[in-house]
Each structure stands twice: as C-alpha cells, then as structure tokens.
C-alpha cells in the first residue's frame, strides 16, 4: 500500500497547474503586447485596430492557458480550460480596477472580454 503522507493532495496539484497555466497565459500576453506596442509605434495603428488586437491577445493567451491545463488533466478538459479563462479574466479585472478604480470603457467591453477569456480557455482545453 502506498504511503499517502509523501503525496500532495490532488487539490494542491490542481491549484499548481492552474497557476502554471495562468502564468503561461500571462507570459504569452506580455510577449504579444510587446509586439503590439512595436506595431503601434511603427505602423501608427488606429485605436479600433489596437482594441481588436488586444481582444485577440486575450483570446490567444487564454487558449494557450487552456491548452496547457488540458494537456495536464485528461478529464473534463473544457471545464479546466474555462477555469483558467475565468482566472485570467478575474486577474485582468482586478488589475484594471487597481489602475483605473472603475470600469474604464463600460460594461460592454468587460462582458466581451469575459466571453473571449472563457471561450479561449474552453477552446484550448478542448483541443488539448
């Protein structure tokens, strides 16, 4: 019989993988935002183009996070991907509130960002 004292509880493993997936998603976000900043500087992009690019970055980043956790957990991958997408969105919202102390662009953009984050994580988890 195995010694259970040497093994971490499953909740700790799951929390670690969620954090690793979120970290991966935010690393991708940082890289893509740096590239976007370069494109804005070199190509003088308009505000609408930048907004679409930022939304695409949310989608790609949460897809990567969902894919990472989907590779780790072979059961209910879509649910785990959605959890990572929700975590990404919540952290994004907390940072926005910390900086602006309000919803800067109104509720519609927040809801759109939420669905993009949840959907990106879900899709990444499903395709893992």
PDB file of N, CA, C and O in Angstrom, residues 1-10:
ATOM      1  N   UNK A   1       0.831  -1.175   0.000  1.00  0.00           N
ATOM      2  CA  UNK A   1       0.000   0.000   0.000  1.00  0.00           C
ATOM      3  C   UNK A   1       0.885   1.252   0.000  1.00  0.00           C
ATOM      4  O   UNK A   1       1.890   1.308   0.674  1.00  0.00           O
ATOM      5  N   UNK A   2       0.478   2.239  -0.762  1.00  0.00           N
ATOM      6  CA  UNK A   2       1.280   3.450  -0.890  1.00  0.00           C
ATOM      7  C   UNK A   2       1.186   4.309   0.360  1.00  0.00           C
ATOM      8  O   UNK A   2       0.175   4.328   1.053  1.00  0.00           O
ATOM      9  N   UNK A   3       2.249   5.039   0.608  1.00  0.00           N
ATOM     10  CA  UNK A   3       2.285   5.950   1.746  1.00  0.00           C
ATOM     11  C   UNK A   3       1.689   7.292   1.313  1.00  0.00           C
ATOM     12  O   UNK A   3       2.259   8.000   0.490  1.00  0.00           O
ATOM     13  N   UNK A   4       0.539   7.674   1.829  1.00  0.00           N
ATOM     14  CA  UNK A   4      -0.168   8.882   1.431  1.00  0.00           C
ATOM     15  C   UNK A   4       0.483  10.151   1.981  1.00  0.00           C
ATOM     16  O   UNK A   4       0.201  11.237   1.527  1.00  0.00           O
ATOM     17  N   UNK A   5       1.365  10.026   2.977  1.00  0.00           N
ATOM     18  CA  UNK A   5       1.999  11.208   3.551  1.00  0.00           C
ATOM     19  C   UNK A   5       2.961  11.861   2.568  1.00  0.00           C
ATOM     20  O   UNK A   5       3.177  13.057   2.618  1.00  0.00           O
ATOM     21  N   UNK A   6       3.548  11.062   1.679  1.00  0.00           N
ATOM     22  CA  UNK A   6       4.531  11.595   0.740  1.00  0.00           C
ATOM     23  C   UNK A   6       3.876  12.268  -0.463  1.00  0.00           C
ATOM     24  O   UNK A   6       4.534  12.989  -1.199  1.00  0.00           O
ATOM     25  N   UNK A   7       2.607  12.022  -0.691  1.00  0.00           N
ATOM     26  CA  UNK A   7       1.925  12.567  -1.850  1.00  0.00           C
ATOM     27  C   UNK A   7       1.175  13.841  -1.475  1.00  0.00           C
ATOM     28  O   UNK A   7       0.605  13.944  -0.399  1.00  0.00           O
ATOM     29  N   UNK A   8       1.189  14.797  -2.401  1.00  0.00           N
ATOM     30  CA  UNK A   8       0.419  16.021  -2.190  1.00  0.00           C
ATOM     31  C   UNK A   8      -1.055  15.710  -2.460  1.00  0.00           C
ATOM     32  O   UNK A   8      -1.368  14.907  -3.330  1.00  0.00           O
ATOM     33  N   UNK A   9      -1.949  16.371  -1.750  1.00  0.00           N
ATOM     34  CA  UNK A   9      -3.366  16.203  -2.072  1.00  0.00           C
ATOM     35  C   UNK A   9      -3.644  16.690  -3.493  1.00  0.00           C
ATOM     36  O   UNK A   9      -2.960  17.573  -4.015  1.00  0.00           O
ATOM     37  N   UNK A  10      -4.664  16.140  -4.120  1.00  0.00           N
ATOM     38  CA  UNK A  10      -4.994  16.499  -5.500  1.00  0.00           C
ATOM     39  C   UNK A  10      -5.325  17.977  -5.648  1.00  0.00           C
ATOM     40  O   UNK A  10      -5.062  18.569  -6.671  1.00  0.00           O
TER      41      UNK A  10
END
